[in-house]
Amino acid sequence: MFVRYVMLLAASAVAVWGAVNLGTSNTNAYLVDAGQVSPSANVTLWVLGGAAGVITLSLCRFVIFGLPSMMGDWCHDNKSWVFTAGVGAAIYGTSYLM
């Protein structure tokens, strides 16, 4: 499941990078087309932006609904390590503050 979300994050980053790169590298071509009424001048930019939006919404949905249950399962499985880290942090905090 982790690989699935890493792939979604990579696809989102590539779509955003492609949209930014397309916008900055082809400005002269768009300036030439600015005098003509052509609705398809920015189609590639809108498609990349739409893909990035859908992927971002999917990742937000995962974080809102999937991550808390995954963290709960992990904390339940590693309860002794969580308590050990908490006690260590409390000891370090008290010794640091005193």
PDB file of N, CA and C in Angstrom:
ATOM      1  N   MET A   1       0.819  -1.177   0.000  1.00  0.00           N
ATOM      2  CA  MET A   1       0.000   0.000   0.000  1.00  0.00           C
ATOM      3  C   MET A   1       0.874   1.256   0.000  1.00  0.00           C
ATOM      4  N   PHE A   2       2.018   1.183   0.663  1.00  0.00           N
ATOM      5  CA  PHE A   2       2.921   2.334   0.722  1.00  0.00           C
ATOM      6  C   PHE A   2       3.416   2.710  -0.669  1.00  0.00           C
ATOM      7  N   VAL A   3       3.734   1.712  -1.484  1.00  0.00           N
ATOM      8  CA  VAL A   3       4.245   1.962  -2.832  1.00  0.00           C
ATOM      9  C   VAL A   3       3.187   2.666  -3.675  1.00  0.00           C
ATOM     10  N   ARG A   4       1.929   2.311  -3.464  1.00  0.00           N
ATOM     11  CA  ARG A   4       0.836   2.949  -4.219  1.00  0.00           C
ATOM     12  C   ARG A   4       0.810   4.454  -3.969  1.00  0.00           C
ATOM     13  N   TYR A   5       0.949   4.858  -2.714  1.00  0.00           N
ATOM     14  CA  TYR A   5       0.892   6.277  -2.401  1.00  0.00           C
ATOM     15  C   TYR A   5       2.178   7.001  -2.786  1.00  0.00           C
ATOM     16  N   VAL A   6       3.278   6.306  -2.776  1.00  0.00           N
ATOM     17  CA  VAL A   6       4.520   6.907  -3.268  1.00  0.00           C
ATOM     18  C   VAL A   6       4.404   7.171  -4.771  1.00  0.00           C
ATOM     19  N   MET A   7       3.807   6.229  -5.501  1.00  0.00           N
ATOM     20  CA  MET A   7       3.613   6.425  -6.935  1.00  0.00           C
ATOM     21  C   MET A   7       2.651   7.580  -7.210  1.00  0.00           C
ATOM     22  N   LEU A   8       1.576   7.711  -6.405  1.00  0.00           N
ATOM     23  CA  LEU A   8       0.654   8.830  -6.568  1.00  0.00           C
ATOM     24  C   LEU A   8       1.353  10.159  -6.291  1.00  0.00           C
ATOM     25  N   LEU A   9       2.170  10.182  -5.267  1.00  0.00           N
ATOM     26  CA  LEU A   9       2.903  11.405  -4.953  1.00  0.00           C
ATOM     27  C   LEU A   9       3.888  11.758  -6.061  1.00  0.00           C
ATOM     28  N   ALA A  10       4.563  10.754  -6.610  1.00  0.00           N
ATOM     29  CA  ALA A  10       5.495  11.003  -7.711  1.00  0.00           C
ATOM     30  C   ALA A  10       4.757  11.492  -8.954  1.00  0.00           C
ATOM     31  N   ALA A  11       3.605  10.891  -9.257  1.00  0.00           N
ATOM     32  CA  ALA A  11       2.835  11.333 -10.422  1.00  0.00           C
ATOM     33  C   ALA A  11       2.333  12.758 -10.233  1.00  0.00           C
ATOM     34  N   SER A  12       1.922  13.097  -9.024  1.00  0.00           N
ATOM     35  CA  SER A  12       1.479  14.463  -8.744  1.00  0.00           C
ATOM     36  C   SER A  12       2.632  15.451  -8.907  1.00  0.00           C
ATOM     37  N   ALA A  13       3.796  15.110  -8.401  1.00  0.00           N
ATOM     38  CA  ALA A  13       4.951  16.004  -8.523  1.00  0.00           C
ATOM     39  C   ALA A  13       5.357  16.193  -9.976  1.00  0.00           C
ATOM     40  N   VAL A  14       5.319  15.120 -10.761  1.00  0.00           N
ATOM     41  CA  VAL A  14       5.681  15.224 -12.176  1.00  0.00           C
ATOM     42  C   VAL A  14       4.665  16.076 -12.925  1.00  0.00           C
ATOM     43  N   ALA A  15       3.368  15.942 -12.600  1.00  0.00           N
ATOM     44  CA  ALA A  15       2.342  16.740 -13.270  1.00  0.00           C
ATOM     45  C   ALA A  15       2.498  18.220 -12.943  1.00  0.00           C
ATOM     46  N   VAL A  16       2.760  18.521 -11.680  1.00  0.00           N
ATOM     47  CA  VAL A  16       2.951  19.926 -11.301  1.00  0.00           C
ATOM     48  C   VAL A  16       4.220  20.478 -11.939  1.00  0.00           C
ATOM     49  N   TRP A  17       5.310  19.689 -11.916  1.00  0.00           N
ATOM     50  CA  TRP A  17       6.559  20.147 -12.531  1.00  0.00           C
ATOM     51  C   TRP A  17       6.371  20.357 -14.028  1.00  0.00           C
ATOM     52  N   GLY A  18       5.643  19.456 -14.689  1.00  0.00           N
ATOM     53  CA  GLY A  18       5.387  19.611 -16.121  1.00  0.00           C
ATOM     54  C   GLY A  18       4.573  20.849 -16.420  1.00  0.00           C
ATOM     55  N   ALA A  19       3.579  21.148 -15.569  1.00  0.00           N
ATOM     56  CA  ALA A  19       2.767  22.343 -15.780  1.00  0.00           C
ATOM     57  C   ALA A  19       3.598  23.605 -15.609  1.00  0.00           C
ATOM     58  N   VAL A  20       4.444  23.632 -14.597  1.00  0.00           N
ATOM     59  CA  VAL A  20       5.298  24.808 -14.381  1.00  0.00           C
ATOM     60  C   VAL A  20       6.322  24.937 -15.500  1.00  0.00           C
ATOM     61  N   ASN A  21       6.932  23.828 -15.894  1.00  0.00           N
ATOM     62  CA  ASN A  21       7.929  23.846 -16.957  1.00  0.00           C
ATOM     63  C   ASN A  21       7.300  24.250 -18.281  1.00  0.00           C
ATOM     64  N   LEU A  22       6.107  23.760 -18.559  1.00  0.00           N
ATOM     65  CA  LEU A  22       5.412  24.127 -19.790  1.00  0.00           C
ATOM     66  C   LEU A  22       5.103  25.618 -19.809  1.00  0.00           C
ATOM     67  N   GLY A  23       4.702  26.139 -18.654  1.00  0.00           N
ATOM     68  CA  GLY A  23       4.361  27.561 -18.589  1.00  0.00           C
ATOM     69  C   GLY A  23       5.553  28.469 -18.745  1.00  0.00           C
ATOM     70  N   THR A  24       6.715  28.041 -18.299  1.00  0.00           N
ATOM     71  CA  THR A  24       7.878  28.930 -18.368  1.00  0.00           C
ATOM     72  C   THR A  24       8.686  28.759 -19.639  1.00  0.00           C
ATOM     73  N   SER A  25       8.630  27.575 -20.253  1.00  0.00           N
ATOM     74  CA  SER A  25       9.504  27.360 -21.412  1.00  0.00           C
ATOM     75  C   SER A  25       8.841  27.729 -22.739  1.00  0.00           C
ATOM     76  N   ASN A  26       7.539  27.791 -22.795  1.00  0.00           N
ATOM     77  CA  ASN A  26       6.852  28.053 -24.058  1.00  0.00           C
ATOM     78  C   ASN A  26       6.157  29.409 -24.072  1.00  0.00           C
ATOM     79  N   THR A  27       6.682  30.371 -23.345  1.00  0.00           N
ATOM     80  CA  THR A  27       6.011  31.665 -23.281  1.00  0.00           C
ATOM     81  C   THR A  27       6.036  32.383 -24.620  1.00  0.00           C
ATOM     82  N   ASN A  28       7.096  32.245 -25.393  1.00  0.00           N
ATOM     83  CA  ASN A  28       7.155  32.926 -26.682  1.00  0.00           C
ATOM     84  C   ASN A  28       6.118  32.367 -27.648  1.00  0.00           C
ATOM     85  N   ALA A  29       5.895  31.074 -27.631  1.00  0.00           N
ATOM     86  CA  ALA A  29       4.891  30.473 -28.506  1.00  0.00           C
ATOM     87  C   ALA A  29       3.503  30.955 -28.130  1.00  0.00           C
ATOM     88  N   TYR A  30       3.228  31.105 -26.838  1.00  0.00           N
ATOM     89  CA  TYR A  30       1.914  31.586 -26.424  1.00  0.00           C
ATOM     90  C   TYR A  30       1.731  33.062 -26.758  1.00  0.00           C
ATOM     91  N   LEU A  31       2.812  33.835 -26.736  1.00  0.00           N
ATOM     92  CA  LEU A  31       2.698  35.238 -27.109  1.00  0.00           C
ATOM     93  C   LEU A  31       2.356  35.383 -28.584  1.00  0.00           C
ATOM     94  N   VAL A  32       2.874  34.492 -29.415  1.00  0.00           N
ATOM     95  CA  VAL A  32       2.551  34.528 -30.837  1.00  0.00           C
ATOM     96  C   VAL A  32       1.079  34.178 -31.051  1.00  0.00           C
ATOM     97  N   ASP A  33       0.577  33.215 -30.285  1.00  0.00           N
ATOM     98  CA  ASP A  33      -0.810  32.789 -30.423  1.00  0.00           C
ATOM     99  C   ASP A  33      -1.794  33.710 -29.719  1.00  0.00           C
ATOM    100  N   ALA A  34      -1.316  34.713 -28.990  1.00  0.00           N
ATOM    101  CA  ALA A  34      -2.215  35.544 -28.207  1.00  0.00           C
ATOM    102  C   ALA A  34      -3.145  36.377 -29.077  1.00  0.00           C
ATOM    103  N   GLY A  35      -2.744  36.701 -30.293  1.00  0.00           N
ATOM    104  CA  GLY A  35      -3.589  37.514 -31.160  1.00  0.00           C
ATOM    105  C   GLY A  35      -4.723  36.729 -31.786  1.00  0.00           C
ATOM    106  N   GLN A  36      -4.662  35.424 -31.791  1.00  0.00           N
ATOM    107  CA  GLN A  36      -5.700  34.598 -32.385  1.00  0.00           C
ATOM    108  C   GLN A  36      -6.614  34.064 -31.289  1.00  0.00           C
ATOM    109  N   VAL A  37      -7.863  33.869 -31.632  1.00  0.00           N
ATOM    110  CA  VAL A  37      -8.806  33.315 -30.674  1.00  0.00           C
ATOM    111  C   VAL A  37      -8.778  31.797 -30.828  1.00  0.00           C
ATOM    112  N   SER A  38      -8.017  31.156 -29.993  1.00  0.00           N
ATOM    113  CA  SER A  38      -7.865  29.709 -30.055  1.00  0.00           C
ATOM    114  C   SER A  38      -8.006  29.142 -28.651  1.00  0.00           C
ATOM    115  N   PRO A  39      -9.115  28.461 -28.342  1.00  0.00           N
ATOM    116  CA  PRO A  39      -9.298  27.956 -26.986  1.00  0.00           C
ATOM    117  C   PRO A  39      -8.381  26.780 -26.657  1.00  0.00           C
ATOM    118  N   SER A  40      -7.717  26.195 -27.654  1.00  0.00           N
ATOM    119  CA  SER A  40      -6.878  25.031 -27.396  1.00  0.00           C
ATOM    120  C   SER A  40      -5.424  25.401 -27.128  1.00  0.00           C
ATOM    121  N   ALA A  41      -5.130  26.669 -26.910  1.00  0.00           N
ATOM    122  CA  ALA A  41      -3.743  27.078 -26.687  1.00  0.00           C
ATOM    123  C   ALA A  41      -3.205  26.546 -25.361  1.00  0.00           C
ATOM    124  N   ASN A  42      -4.053  26.448 -24.354  1.00  0.00           N
ATOM    125  CA  ASN A  42      -3.596  26.012 -23.034  1.00  0.00           C
ATOM    126  C   ASN A  42      -4.174  24.656 -22.646  1.00  0.00           C
ATOM    127  N   VAL A  43      -4.539  23.833 -23.595  1.00  0.00           N
ATOM    128  CA  VAL A  43      -5.161  22.549 -23.285  1.00  0.00           C
ATOM    129  C   VAL A  43      -4.200  21.655 -22.509  1.00  0.00           C
ATOM    130  N   THR A  44      -2.957  21.608 -22.921  1.00  0.00           N
ATOM    131  CA  THR A  44      -1.985  20.762 -22.230  1.00  0.00           C
ATOM    132  C   THR A  44      -1.801  21.212 -20.788  1.00  0.00           C
ATOM    133  N   LEU A  45      -1.734  22.510 -20.586  1.00  0.00           N
ATOM    134  CA  LEU A  45      -1.585  23.046 -19.240  1.00  0.00           C
ATOM    135  C   LEU A  45      -2.790  22.688 -18.376  1.00  0.00           C
ATOM    136  N   TRP A  46      -3.999  22.786 -18.924  1.00  0.00           N
ATOM    137  CA  TRP A  46      -5.202  22.453 -18.158  1.00  0.00           C
ATOM    138  C   TRP A  46      -5.292  20.959 -17.869  1.00  0.00           C
ATOM    139  N   VAL A  47      -4.863  20.128 -18.796  1.00  0.00           N
ATOM    140  CA  VAL A  47      -4.883  18.677 -18.567  1.00  0.00           C
ATOM    141  C   VAL A  47      -3.901  18.306 -17.462  1.00  0.00           C
ATOM    142  N   LEU A  48      -2.702  18.856 -17.508  1.00  0.00           N
ATOM    143  CA  LEU A  48      -1.728  18.581 -16.450  1.00  0.00           C
ATOM    144  C   LEU A  48      -2.203  19.108 -15.099  1.00  0.00           C
ATOM    145  N   GLY A  49      -2.787  20.289 -15.100  1.00  0.00           N
ATOM    146  CA  GLY A  49      -3.326  20.835 -13.859  1.00  0.00           C
ATOM    147  C   GLY A  49      -4.471  20.007 -13.307  1.00  0.00           C
ATOM    148  N   GLY A  50      -5.332  19.496 -14.194  1.00  0.00           N
ATOM    149  CA  GLY A  50      -6.424  18.628 -13.760  1.00  0.00           C
ATOM    150  C   GLY A  50      -5.915  17.328 -13.168  1.00  0.00           C
ATOM    151  N   ALA A  51      -4.905  16.742 -13.806  1.00  0.00           N
ATOM    152  CA  ALA A  51      -4.319  15.504 -13.279  1.00  0.00           C
ATOM    153  C   ALA A  51      -3.682  15.757 -11.918  1.00  0.00           C
ATOM    154  N   ALA A  52      -2.976  16.860 -11.791  1.00  0.00           N
ATOM    155  CA  ALA A  52      -2.360  17.186 -10.500  1.00  0.00           C
ATOM    156  C   ALA A  52      -3.424  17.422  -9.438  1.00  0.00           C
ATOM    157  N   GLY A  53      -4.534  18.044  -9.800  1.00  0.00           N
ATOM    158  CA  GLY A  53      -5.620  18.275  -8.852  1.00  0.00           C
ATOM    159  C   GLY A  53      -6.270  16.989  -8.375  1.00  0.00           C
ATOM    160  N   VAL A  54      -6.542  16.082  -9.314  1.00  0.00           N
ATOM    161  CA  VAL A  54      -7.158  14.801  -8.947  1.00  0.00           C
ATOM    162  C   VAL A  54      -6.229  13.990  -8.057  1.00  0.00           C
ATOM    163  N   ILE A  55      -4.955  13.956  -8.391  1.00  0.00           N
ATOM    164  CA  ILE A  55      -4.000  13.202  -7.585  1.00  0.00           C
ATOM    165  C   ILE A  55      -3.852  13.832  -6.199  1.00  0.00           C
ATOM    166  N   THR A  56      -3.847  15.157  -6.127  1.00  0.00           N
ATOM    167  CA  THR A  56      -3.747  15.831  -4.837  1.00  0.00           C
ATOM    168  C   THR A  56      -4.967  15.547  -3.978  1.00  0.00           C
ATOM    169  N   LEU A  57      -6.160  15.560  -4.571  1.00  0.00           N
ATOM    170  CA  LEU A  57      -7.364  15.228  -3.815  1.00  0.00           C
ATOM    171  C   LEU A  57      -7.330  13.786  -3.324  1.00  0.00           C
ATOM    172  N   SER A  58      -6.815  12.882  -4.137  1.00  0.00           N
ATOM    173  CA  SER A  58      -6.699  11.492  -3.717  1.00  0.00           C
ATOM    174  C   SER A  58      -5.752  11.355  -2.528  1.00  0.00           C
ATOM    175  N   LEU A  59      -4.628  12.073  -2.567  1.00  0.00           N
ATOM    176  CA  LEU A  59      -3.696  12.022  -1.441  1.00  0.00           C
ATOM    177  C   LEU A  59      -4.294  12.633  -0.184  1.00  0.00           C
ATOM    178  N   CYS A  60      -5.051  13.725  -0.333  1.00  0.00           N
ATOM    179  CA  CYS A  60      -5.702  14.337   0.829  1.00  0.00           C
ATOM    180  C   CYS A  60      -6.731  13.384   1.429  1.00  0.00           C
ATOM    181  N   ARG A  61      -7.467  12.671   0.583  1.00  0.00           N
ATOM    182  CA  ARG A  61      -8.444  11.693   1.069  1.00  0.00           C
ATOM    183  C   ARG A  61      -7.735  10.586   1.834  1.00  0.00           C
ATOM    184  N   PHE A  62      -6.589  10.132   1.340  1.00  0.00           N
ATOM    185  CA  PHE A  62      -5.827   9.105   2.047  1.00  0.00           C
ATOM    186  C   PHE A  62      -5.370   9.603   3.406  1.00  0.00           C
ATOM    187  N   VAL A  63      -4.868  10.828   3.457  1.00  0.00           N
ATOM    188  CA  VAL A  63      -4.362  11.357   4.724  1.00  0.00           C
ATOM    189  C   VAL A  63      -5.500  11.512   5.728  1.00  0.00           C
ATOM    190  N   ILE A  64      -6.668  11.949   5.267  1.00  0.00           N
ATOM    191  CA  ILE A  64      -7.782  12.175   6.178  1.00  0.00           C
ATOM    192  C   ILE A  64      -8.365  10.858   6.686  1.00  0.00           C
ATOM    193  N   PHE A  65      -8.538   9.874   5.808  1.00  0.00           N
ATOM    194  CA  PHE A  65      -9.232   8.653   6.199  1.00  0.00           C
ATOM    195  C   PHE A  65      -8.312   7.466   6.476  1.00  0.00           C
ATOM    196  N   GLY A  66      -7.181   7.349   5.796  1.00  0.00           N
ATOM    197  CA  GLY A  66      -6.361   6.151   5.921  1.00  0.00           C
ATOM    198  C   GLY A  66      -5.246   6.249   6.927  1.00  0.00           C
ATOM    199  N   LEU A  67      -4.641   7.413   7.045  1.00  0.00           N
ATOM    200  CA  LEU A  67      -3.467   7.548   7.892  1.00  0.00           C
ATOM    201  C   LEU A  67      -3.761   7.346   9.381  1.00  0.00           C
ATOM    202  N   PRO A  68      -4.862   7.882   9.926  1.00  0.00           N
ATOM    203  CA  PRO A  68      -5.106   7.658  11.361  1.00  0.00           C
ATOM    204  C   PRO A  68      -5.257   6.181  11.728  1.00  0.00           C
ATOM    205  N   SER A  69      -5.958   5.409  10.899  1.00  0.00           N
ATOM    206  CA  SER A  69      -6.104   3.993  11.221  1.00  0.00           C
ATOM    207  C   SER A  69      -4.772   3.254  11.081  1.00  0.00           C
ATOM    208  N   MET A  70      -3.965   3.637  10.078  1.00  0.00           N
ATOM    209  CA  MET A  70      -2.654   3.009   9.937  1.00  0.00           C
ATOM    210  C   MET A  70      -1.763   3.343  11.133  1.00  0.00           C
ATOM    211  N   MET A  71      -1.796   4.588  11.600  1.00  0.00           N
ATOM    212  CA  MET A  71      -0.995   4.976  12.757  1.00  0.00           C
ATOM    213  C   MET A  71      -1.507   4.290  14.016  1.00  0.00           C
ATOM    214  N   GLY A  72      -2.832   4.132  14.145  1.00  0.00           N
ATOM    215  CA  GLY A  72      -3.385   3.426  15.295  1.00  0.00           C
ATOM    216  C   GLY A  72      -2.934   1.979  15.332  1.00  0.00           C
ATOM    217  N   ASP A  73      -2.957   1.326  14.179  1.00  0.00           N
ATOM    218  CA  ASP A  73      -2.485  -0.064  14.116  1.00  0.00           C
ATOM    219  C   ASP A  73      -0.996  -0.159  14.445  1.00  0.00           C
ATOM    220  N   TRP A  74      -0.208   0.768  13.934  1.00  0.00           N
ATOM    221  CA  TRP A  74       1.230   0.752  14.199  1.00  0.00           C
ATOM    222  C   TRP A  74       1.505   0.986  15.678  1.00  0.00           C
ATOM    223  N   CYS A  75       0.804   1.954  16.285  1.00  0.00           N
ATOM    224  CA  CYS A  75       1.013   2.230  17.716  1.00  0.00           C
ATOM    225  C   CYS A  75       0.566   1.049  18.565  1.00  0.00           C
ATOM    226  N   HIS A  76      -0.505   0.376  18.142  1.00  0.00           N
ATOM    227  CA  HIS A  76      -0.959  -0.800  18.885  1.00  0.00           C
ATOM    228  C   HIS A  76       0.070  -1.932  18.802  1.00  0.00           C
ATOM    229  N   ASP A  77       0.662  -2.109  17.640  1.00  0.00           N
ATOM    230  CA  ASP A  77       1.665  -3.166  17.474  1.00  0.00           C
ATOM    231  C   ASP A  77       2.974  -2.848  18.190  1.00  0.00           C
ATOM    232  N   ASN A  78       3.317  -1.576  18.314  1.00  0.00           N
ATOM    233  CA  ASN A  78       4.589  -1.164  18.914  1.00  0.00           C
ATOM    234  C   ASN A  78       4.373  -0.373  20.198  1.00  0.00           C
ATOM    235  N   LYS A  79       3.423  -0.826  21.011  1.00  0.00           N
ATOM    236  CA  LYS A  79       3.057  -0.078  22.213  1.00  0.00           C
ATOM    237  C   LYS A  79       4.226   0.057  23.175  1.00  0.00           C
ATOM    238  N   SER A  80       5.033  -0.974  23.336  1.00  0.00           N
ATOM    239  CA  SER A  80       6.151  -0.897  24.276  1.00  0.00           C
ATOM    240  C   SER A  80       7.187   0.133  23.822  1.00  0.00           C
ATOM    241  N   TRP A  81       7.427   0.211  22.524  1.00  0.00           N
ATOM    242  CA  TRP A  81       8.390   1.200  22.024  1.00  0.00           C
ATOM    243  C   TRP A  81       7.849   2.614  22.162  1.00  0.00           C
ATOM    244  N   VAL A  82       6.553   2.785  21.982  1.00  0.00           N
ATOM    245  CA  VAL A  82       5.951   4.116  22.136  1.00  0.00           C
ATOM    246  C   VAL A  82       6.068   4.571  23.583  1.00  0.00           C
ATOM    247  N   PHE A  83       5.766   3.666  24.530  1.00  0.00           N
ATOM    248  CA  PHE A  83       5.908   4.021  25.942  1.00  0.00           C
ATOM    249  C   PHE A  83       7.362   4.292  26.311  1.00  0.00           C
ATOM    250  N   THR A  84       8.269   3.499  25.776  1.00  0.00           N
ATOM    251  CA  THR A  84       9.697   3.711  26.054  1.00  0.00           C
ATOM    252  C   THR A  84      10.152   5.074  25.532  1.00  0.00           C
ATOM    253  N   ALA A  85       9.725   5.419  24.336  1.00  0.00           N
ATOM    254  CA  ALA A  85      10.087   6.732  23.783  1.00  0.00           C
ATOM    255  C   ALA A  85       9.444   7.855  24.589  1.00  0.00           C
ATOM    256  N   GLY A  86       8.223   7.668  25.053  1.00  0.00           N
ATOM    257  CA  GLY A  86       7.556   8.687  25.874  1.00  0.00           C
ATOM    258  C   GLY A  86       8.253   8.887  27.209  1.00  0.00           C
ATOM    259  N   VAL A  87       8.614   7.790  27.866  1.00  0.00           N
ATOM    260  CA  VAL A  87       9.323   7.898  29.144  1.00  0.00           C
ATOM    261  C   VAL A  87      10.698   8.530  28.928  1.00  0.00           C
ATOM    262  N   GLY A  88      11.391   8.145  27.866  1.00  0.00           N
ATOM    263  CA  GLY A  88      12.691   8.753  27.570  1.00  0.00           C
ATOM    264  C   GLY A  88      12.566  10.243  27.294  1.00  0.00           C
ATOM    265  N   ALA A  89      11.526  10.638  26.569  1.00  0.00           N
ATOM    266  CA  ALA A  89      11.317  12.059  26.294  1.00  0.00           C
ATOM    267  C   ALA A  89      10.989  12.820  27.576  1.00  0.00           C
ATOM    268  N   ALA A  90      10.214  12.205  28.468  1.00  0.00           N
ATOM    269  CA  ALA A  90       9.890  12.857  29.741  1.00  0.00           C
ATOM    270  C   ALA A  90      11.139  13.020  30.605  1.00  0.00           C
ATOM    271  N   ILE A  91      11.976  11.979  30.653  1.00  0.00           N
ATOM    272  CA  ILE A  91      13.219  12.074  31.429  1.00  0.00           C
ATOM    273  C   ILE A  91      14.146  13.128  30.831  1.00  0.00           C
ATOM    274  N   TYR A  92      14.283  13.127  29.513  1.00  0.00           N
ATOM    275  CA  TYR A  92      15.128  14.128  28.872  1.00  0.00           C
ATOM    276  C   TYR A  92      14.579  15.534  29.098  1.00  0.00           C
ATOM    277  N   GLY A  93      13.267  15.688  29.000  1.00  0.00           N
ATOM    278  CA  GLY A  93      12.665  17.003  29.210  1.00  0.00           C
ATOM    279  C   GLY A  93      12.860  17.517  30.626  1.00  0.00           C
ATOM    280  N   THR A  94      12.671  16.654  31.612  1.00  0.00           N
ATOM    281  CA  THR A  94      12.866  17.108  32.980  1.00  0.00           C
ATOM    282  C   THR A  94      14.334  17.415  33.280  1.00  0.00           C
ATOM    283  N   SER A  95      15.246  16.587  32.749  1.00  0.00           N
ATOM    284  CA  SER A  95      16.663  16.869  32.995  1.00  0.00           C
ATOM    285  C   SER A  95      17.125  18.097  32.233  1.00  0.00           C
ATOM    286  N   TYR A  96      16.538  18.360  31.097  1.00  0.00           N
ATOM    287  CA  TYR A  96      16.921  19.540  30.310  1.00  0.00           C
ATOM    288  C   TYR A  96      16.360  20.809  30.947  1.00  0.00           C
ATOM    289  N   LEU A  97      15.135  20.747  31.445  1.00  0.00           N
ATOM    290  CA  LEU A  97      14.500  21.933  32.021  1.00  0.00           C
ATOM    291  C   LEU A  97      15.020  22.244  33.429  1.00  0.00           C
ATOM    292  N   MET A  98      15.590  21.265  34.096  1.00  0.00           N
ATOM    293  CA  MET A  98      16.063  21.513  35.469  1.00  0.00           C
ATOM    294  C   MET A  98      17.462  21.959  35.435  1.00  0.00           C
TER     295      MET A  98
END
